[in-house]
Amino acid sequence: MTEGERTTERLRSDARRNREAILEAGRELFTDTADVAMCQVARRAGVGQATLYRHFADRDALIAELIGERFARIQDVAAEHDGDPDAFFVLIRALVDAIAGVYALAEMARDDARTHERKRRNRLMITDLIRGPMHDAKTAGTLRRDLSIDDVFLMMRMARGAMVGMNGVAGRTEAGHRALALMMDAVTPPIA
């Protein structure tokens, strides 16, 4: 390996560390409030403004990345529970957890074309992840046969509504899971 290759490799690892530091700062700062300036993110990450903006052109780009991380976790949960008879219920709980974790970010996401496109892609991804496990749960008799994907999204909106005014991720998660437990009573068939 030449000196130039070593330098390039070192810069790449520095860039990776800086990016992760920025993401970690964003995760911490945007947990409960949308009122965070990019300079606060840079300061928390221990990087300069130029480094921050080299990785994320604006706050929307950082928010999109942080929300994307949550969706990637849901995909991981789906993969881990593939074929599990309770996969639908595990995924629904993971979705509530994701909503609680990105609550402030979702509040601050601007209502523009990029946001609409992201929401559309996220909805398609969730639909793809839920469809199979939902079918399996219906076939197993653990889920009402008339439950639709639109109903699932309605349930997520209702769980999110239960989070309004709750403090912290833990409070939002608890409220979301309580709402989900109540809704699950309505969508699971009674035990004969």
PDB file of C-alpha atoms in Angstrom:
ATOM      1  CA  MET A   1       0.000   0.000   0.000  1.00  0.00           C
ATOM      2  CA  THR A   2       1.422   3.385  -0.980  1.00  0.00           C
ATOM      3  CA  GLU A   3       1.523   6.423   1.324  1.00  0.00           C
ATOM      4  CA  GLY A   4      -1.244   8.047  -0.752  1.00  0.00           C
ATOM      5  CA  GLU A   5      -3.469   5.004  -0.399  1.00  0.00           C
ATOM      6  CA  ARG A   6      -2.898   4.991   3.361  1.00  0.00           C
ATOM      7  CA  THR A   7      -3.771   8.691   3.542  1.00  0.00           C
ATOM      8  CA  THR A   8      -6.933   8.145   1.478  1.00  0.00           C
ATOM      9  CA  GLU A   9      -7.938   5.220   3.669  1.00  0.00           C
ATOM     10  CA  ARG A  10      -7.331   7.288   6.817  1.00  0.00           C
ATOM     11  CA  LEU A  11      -9.431  10.149   5.440  1.00  0.00           C
ATOM     12  CA  ARG A  12     -12.216   7.765   4.590  1.00  0.00           C
ATOM     13  CA  SER A  13     -12.259   6.379   8.126  1.00  0.00           C
ATOM     14  CA  ASP A  14     -12.190   9.949   9.501  1.00  0.00           C
ATOM     15  CA  ALA A  15     -15.107  10.827   7.254  1.00  0.00           C
ATOM     16  CA  ARG A  16     -16.996   7.747   8.452  1.00  0.00           C
ATOM     17  CA  ARG A  17     -16.330   8.671  12.086  1.00  0.00           C
ATOM     18  CA  ASN A  18     -17.457  12.253  11.472  1.00  0.00           C
ATOM     19  CA  ARG A  19     -20.632  11.096   9.777  1.00  0.00           C
ATOM     20  CA  GLU A  20     -21.462   8.721  12.629  1.00  0.00           C
ATOM     21  CA  ALA A  21     -20.736  11.466  15.190  1.00  0.00           C
ATOM     22  CA  ILE A  22     -23.128  13.787  13.330  1.00  0.00           C
ATOM     23  CA  LEU A  23     -25.836  11.111  13.201  1.00  0.00           C
ATOM     24  CA  GLU A  24     -25.400  10.323  16.901  1.00  0.00           C
ATOM     25  CA  ALA A  25     -25.653  14.021  17.764  1.00  0.00           C
ATOM     26  CA  GLY A  26     -28.789  14.274  15.638  1.00  0.00           C
ATOM     27  CA  ARG A  27     -30.308  11.220  17.333  1.00  0.00           C
ATOM     28  CA  GLU A  28     -29.701  12.775  20.753  1.00  0.00           C
ATOM     29  CA  LEU A  29     -30.720  16.341  19.961  1.00  0.00           C
ATOM     30  CA  PHE A  30     -33.822  15.612  17.874  1.00  0.00           C
ATOM     31  CA  THR A  31     -35.225  13.024  20.291  1.00  0.00           C
ATOM     32  CA  ASP A  32     -37.695  15.371  21.941  1.00  0.00           C
ATOM     33  CA  THR A  33     -37.668  18.600  20.002  1.00  0.00           C
ATOM     34  CA  ALA A  34     -37.544  19.851  16.481  1.00  0.00           C
ATOM     35  CA  ASP A  35     -36.078  23.145  17.674  1.00  0.00           C
ATOM     36  CA  VAL A  36     -32.439  22.266  16.987  1.00  0.00           C
ATOM     37  CA  ALA A  37     -30.092  24.332  14.844  1.00  0.00           C
ATOM     38  CA  MET A  38     -27.527  22.640  12.646  1.00  0.00           C
ATOM     39  CA  CYS A  39     -24.754  24.472  14.516  1.00  0.00           C
ATOM     40  CA  GLN A  40     -25.897  22.649  17.694  1.00  0.00           C
ATOM     41  CA  VAL A  41     -25.598  19.338  15.863  1.00  0.00           C
ATOM     42  CA  ALA A  42     -22.082  20.240  14.689  1.00  0.00           C
ATOM     43  CA  ARG A  43     -21.052  21.318  18.184  1.00  0.00           C
ATOM     44  CA  ARG A  44     -22.458  18.137  19.802  1.00  0.00           C
ATOM     45  CA  ALA A  45     -20.749  15.996  17.142  1.00  0.00           C
ATOM     46  CA  GLY A  46     -17.435  17.768  17.650  1.00  0.00           C
ATOM     47  CA  VAL A  47     -17.138  18.718  13.981  1.00  0.00           C
ATOM     48  CA  GLY A  48     -17.028  21.989  12.110  1.00  0.00           C
ATOM     49  CA  GLN A  49     -19.960  23.389  10.185  1.00  0.00           C
ATOM     50  CA  ALA A  50     -18.234  22.667   6.885  1.00  0.00           C
ATOM     51  CA  THR A  51     -17.854  19.003   7.820  1.00  0.00           C
ATOM     52  CA  LEU A  52     -21.497  18.837   8.857  1.00  0.00           C
ATOM     53  CA  TYR A  53     -22.694  20.344   5.592  1.00  0.00           C
ATOM     54  CA  ARG A  54     -20.357  18.162   3.562  1.00  0.00           C
ATOM     55  CA  HIS A  55     -22.239  15.151   4.912  1.00  0.00           C
ATOM     56  CA  PHE A  56     -25.737  16.673   5.066  1.00  0.00           C
ATOM     57  CA  ALA A  57     -26.652  19.572   2.789  1.00  0.00           C
ATOM     58  CA  ASP A  58     -29.397  20.787   5.127  1.00  0.00           C
ATOM     59  CA  ARG A  59     -31.522  19.834   8.091  1.00  0.00           C
ATOM     60  CA  ASP A  60     -33.995  17.977   5.865  1.00  0.00           C
ATOM     61  CA  ALA A  61     -31.197  15.723   4.624  1.00  0.00           C
ATOM     62  CA  LEU A  62     -30.153  14.905   8.190  1.00  0.00           C
ATOM     63  CA  ILE A  63     -33.751  14.263   9.212  1.00  0.00           C
ATOM     64  CA  ALA A  64     -34.293  11.988   6.211  1.00  0.00           C
ATOM     65  CA  GLU A  65     -31.229   9.971   7.189  1.00  0.00           C
ATOM     66  CA  LEU A  66     -32.353   9.635  10.818  1.00  0.00           C
ATOM     67  CA  ILE A  67     -35.858   8.580   9.821  1.00  0.00           C
ATOM     68  CA  GLY A  68     -34.341   6.199   7.259  1.00  0.00           C
ATOM     69  CA  GLU A  69     -32.382   4.519  10.061  1.00  0.00           C
ATOM     70  CA  ARG A  70     -35.641   3.736  11.858  1.00  0.00           C
ATOM     71  CA  PHE A  71     -37.123   2.203   8.729  1.00  0.00           C
ATOM     72  CA  ALA A  72     -33.978   0.141   8.237  1.00  0.00           C
ATOM     73  CA  ARG A  73     -34.466  -1.237  11.768  1.00  0.00           C
ATOM     74  CA  ILE A  74     -38.031  -2.217  10.893  1.00  0.00           C
ATOM     75  CA  GLN A  75     -36.711  -4.044   7.829  1.00  0.00           C
ATOM     76  CA  ASP A  76     -34.216  -5.844  10.076  1.00  0.00           C
ATOM     77  CA  VAL A  77     -37.020  -6.844  12.466  1.00  0.00           C
ATOM     78  CA  ALA A  78     -39.041  -8.156   9.521  1.00  0.00           C
ATOM     79  CA  ALA A  79     -36.082 -10.215   8.323  1.00  0.00           C
ATOM     80  CA  GLU A  80     -35.400 -11.577  11.833  1.00  0.00           C
ATOM     81  CA  HIS A  81     -39.034 -12.698  12.211  1.00  0.00           C
ATOM     82  CA  ASP A  82     -39.589 -13.982   8.694  1.00  0.00           C
ATOM     83  CA  GLY A  83     -41.803 -17.042   8.960  1.00  0.00           C
ATOM     84  CA  ASP A  84     -42.576 -16.407  12.647  1.00  0.00           C
ATOM     85  CA  PRO A  85     -46.320 -16.887  13.253  1.00  0.00           C
ATOM     86  CA  ASP A  86     -46.353 -13.727  15.400  1.00  0.00           C
ATOM     87  CA  ALA A  87     -44.371 -11.629  12.890  1.00  0.00           C
ATOM     88  CA  PHE A  88     -47.311  -9.298  12.199  1.00  0.00           C
ATOM     89  CA  PHE A  89     -47.651  -8.397  15.878  1.00  0.00           C
ATOM     90  CA  VAL A  90     -43.881  -7.975  16.303  1.00  0.00           C
ATOM     91  CA  LEU A  91     -43.781  -5.650  13.276  1.00  0.00           C
ATOM     92  CA  ILE A  92     -46.703  -3.566  14.523  1.00  0.00           C
ATOM     93  CA  ARG A  93     -44.940  -3.043  17.864  1.00  0.00           C
ATOM     94  CA  ALA A  94     -41.711  -2.159  16.032  1.00  0.00           C
ATOM     95  CA  LEU A  95     -43.617   0.419  13.997  1.00  0.00           C
ATOM     96  CA  VAL A  96     -44.977   2.028  17.169  1.00  0.00           C
ATOM     97  CA  ASP A  97     -41.430   2.112  18.574  1.00  0.00           C
ATOM     98  CA  ALA A  98     -40.206   3.767  15.368  1.00  0.00           C
ATOM     99  CA  ILE A  99     -42.961   6.380  15.509  1.00  0.00           C
ATOM    100  CA  ALA A 100     -42.077   7.184  19.130  1.00  0.00           C
ATOM    101  CA  GLY A 101     -38.402   7.510  18.213  1.00  0.00           C
ATOM    102  CA  VAL A 102     -38.883   9.883  15.281  1.00  0.00           C
ATOM    103  CA  TYR A 103     -41.834  11.839  16.678  1.00  0.00           C
ATOM    104  CA  ALA A 104     -40.033  15.197  16.851  1.00  0.00           C
ATOM    105  CA  LEU A 105     -38.387  14.605  13.477  1.00  0.00           C
ATOM    106  CA  ALA A 106     -41.700  13.857  11.823  1.00  0.00           C
ATOM    107  CA  GLU A 107     -43.126  17.033  13.341  1.00  0.00           C
ATOM    108  CA  MET A 108     -40.395  19.110  11.785  1.00  0.00           C
ATOM    109  CA  ALA A 109     -40.272  17.490   8.355  1.00  0.00           C
ATOM    110  CA  ARG A 110     -41.387  20.116   5.899  1.00  0.00           C
ATOM    111  CA  ASP A 111     -44.479  19.512   3.866  1.00  0.00           C
ATOM    112  CA  ASP A 112     -42.793  19.662   0.480  1.00  0.00           C
ATOM    113  CA  ALA A 113     -42.352  17.396  -2.510  1.00  0.00           C
ATOM    114  CA  ARG A 114     -39.364  15.610  -0.946  1.00  0.00           C
ATOM    115  CA  THR A 115     -41.345  14.844   2.204  1.00  0.00           C
ATOM    116  CA  HIS A 116     -44.306  13.540   0.201  1.00  0.00           C
ATOM    117  CA  GLU A 117     -42.048  11.298  -1.857  1.00  0.00           C
ATOM    118  CA  ARG A 118     -40.324   9.968   1.283  1.00  0.00           C
ATOM    119  CA  LYS A 119     -43.695   9.274   2.911  1.00  0.00           C
ATOM    120  CA  ARG A 120     -44.886   7.467  -0.215  1.00  0.00           C
ATOM    121  CA  ARG A 121     -41.745   5.295  -0.340  1.00  0.00           C
ATOM    122  CA  ASN A 122     -41.961   4.552   3.394  1.00  0.00           C
ATOM    123  CA  ARG A 123     -45.623   3.560   3.084  1.00  0.00           C
ATOM    124  CA  LEU A 124     -44.795   1.203   0.193  1.00  0.00           C
ATOM    125  CA  MET A 125     -41.936  -0.333   2.172  1.00  0.00           C
ATOM    126  CA  ILE A 126     -44.144  -0.874   5.233  1.00  0.00           C
ATOM    127  CA  THR A 127     -46.911  -2.318   3.052  1.00  0.00           C
ATOM    128  CA  ASP A 128     -44.435  -4.799   1.548  1.00  0.00           C
ATOM    129  CA  LEU A 129     -43.155  -5.789   4.995  1.00  0.00           C
ATOM    130  CA  ILE A 130     -46.609  -6.174   6.564  1.00  0.00           C
ATOM    131  CA  ARG A 131     -48.507  -7.879   3.739  1.00  0.00           C
ATOM    132  CA  GLY A 132     -47.068 -11.397   4.176  1.00  0.00           C
ATOM    133  CA  PRO A 133     -47.131 -11.514   7.990  1.00  0.00           C
ATOM    134  CA  MET A 134     -50.661 -10.069   7.980  1.00  0.00           C
ATOM    135  CA  HIS A 135     -51.803 -12.810   5.584  1.00  0.00           C
ATOM    136  CA  ASP A 136     -50.125 -15.449   7.770  1.00  0.00           C
ATOM    137  CA  ALA A 137     -51.823 -14.105  10.921  1.00  0.00           C
ATOM    138  CA  LYS A 138     -55.211 -14.131   9.199  1.00  0.00           C
ATOM    139  CA  THR A 139     -54.623 -17.685   7.981  1.00  0.00           C
ATOM    140  CA  ALA A 140     -53.629 -18.755  11.505  1.00  0.00           C
ATOM    141  CA  GLY A 141     -56.802 -17.175  12.870  1.00  0.00           C
ATOM    142  CA  THR A 142     -54.937 -14.713  15.109  1.00  0.00           C
ATOM    143  CA  LEU A 143     -56.081 -11.652  13.154  1.00  0.00           C
ATOM    144  CA  ARG A 144     -59.448 -10.549  11.827  1.00  0.00           C
ATOM    145  CA  ARG A 145     -59.816 -11.555   8.198  1.00  0.00           C
ATOM    146  CA  ASP A 146     -61.276  -8.187   7.198  1.00  0.00           C
ATOM    147  CA  LEU A 147     -58.299  -6.127   8.465  1.00  0.00           C
ATOM    148  CA  SER A 148     -56.713  -4.197   5.595  1.00  0.00           C
ATOM    149  CA  ILE A 149     -53.389  -2.475   5.077  1.00  0.00           C
ATOM    150  CA  ASP A 150     -55.255   0.841   5.277  1.00  0.00           C
ATOM    151  CA  ASP A 151     -56.549  -0.258   8.688  1.00  0.00           C
ATOM    152  CA  VAL A 152     -52.961  -0.886   9.800  1.00  0.00           C
ATOM    153  CA  PHE A 153     -51.969   2.638   8.770  1.00  0.00           C
ATOM    154  CA  LEU A 154     -55.032   3.987  10.599  1.00  0.00           C
ATOM    155  CA  MET A 155     -53.894   2.109  13.707  1.00  0.00           C
ATOM    156  CA  MET A 156     -50.430   3.674  13.413  1.00  0.00           C
ATOM    157  CA  ARG A 157     -51.963   7.151  13.136  1.00  0.00           C
ATOM    158  CA  MET A 158     -54.077   6.430  16.203  1.00  0.00           C
ATOM    159  CA  ALA A 159     -51.021   5.226  18.138  1.00  0.00           C
ATOM    160  CA  ARG A 160     -49.184   8.381  17.080  1.00  0.00           C
ATOM    161  CA  GLY A 161     -52.134  10.464  18.265  1.00  0.00           C
ATOM    162  CA  ALA A 162     -51.855   8.823  21.684  1.00  0.00           C
ATOM    163  CA  MET A 163     -48.277  10.117  21.881  1.00  0.00           C
ATOM    164  CA  VAL A 164     -49.246  13.789  21.651  1.00  0.00           C
ATOM    165  CA  GLY A 165     -48.097  15.646  24.751  1.00  0.00           C
ATOM    166  CA  MET A 166     -46.076  12.742  26.141  1.00  0.00           C
ATOM    167  CA  ASN A 167     -42.532  13.494  27.282  1.00  0.00           C
ATOM    168  CA  GLY A 168     -39.582  11.584  25.946  1.00  0.00           C
ATOM    169  CA  VAL A 169     -39.287   8.495  23.844  1.00  0.00           C
ATOM    170  CA  ALA A 170     -40.198   6.280  26.802  1.00  0.00           C
ATOM    171  CA  GLY A 171     -43.424   8.189  27.483  1.00  0.00           C
ATOM    172  CA  ARG A 172     -44.393   8.187  23.814  1.00  0.00           C
ATOM    173  CA  THR A 173     -43.571   4.505  23.486  1.00  0.00           C
ATOM    174  CA  GLU A 174     -45.644   3.625  26.542  1.00  0.00           C
ATOM    175  CA  ALA A 175     -48.639   5.638  25.285  1.00  0.00           C
ATOM    176  CA  GLY A 176     -48.311   4.182  21.782  1.00  0.00           C
ATOM    177  CA  HIS A 177     -48.129   0.617  23.062  1.00  0.00           C
ATOM    178  CA  ARG A 178     -51.128   1.152  25.356  1.00  0.00           C
ATOM    179  CA  ALA A 179     -53.163   2.481  22.425  1.00  0.00           C
ATOM    180  CA  LEU A 180     -51.958  -0.435  20.296  1.00  0.00           C
ATOM    181  CA  ALA A 181     -52.956  -2.959  22.984  1.00  0.00           C
ATOM    182  CA  LEU A 182     -56.454  -1.507  23.042  1.00  0.00           C
ATOM    183  CA  MET A 183     -56.660  -1.598  19.240  1.00  0.00           C
ATOM    184  CA  MET A 184     -55.383  -5.173  19.103  1.00  0.00           C
ATOM    185  CA  ASP A 185     -58.371  -6.257  21.167  1.00  0.00           C
ATOM    186  CA  ALA A 186     -60.508  -5.034  18.276  1.00  0.00           C
ATOM    187  CA  VAL A 187     -58.557  -6.747  15.508  1.00  0.00           C
ATOM    188  CA  THR A 188     -57.907 -10.131  17.033  1.00  0.00           C
ATOM    189  CA  PRO A 189     -60.681 -12.699  16.995  1.00  0.00           C
ATOM    190  CA  PRO A 190     -62.138 -13.661  20.360  1.00  0.00           C
ATOM    191  CA  ILE A 191     -60.889 -16.916  21.808  1.00  0.00           C
ATOM    192  CA  ALA A 192     -63.628 -19.498  21.482  1.00  0.00           C
TER     193      ALA A 192
END
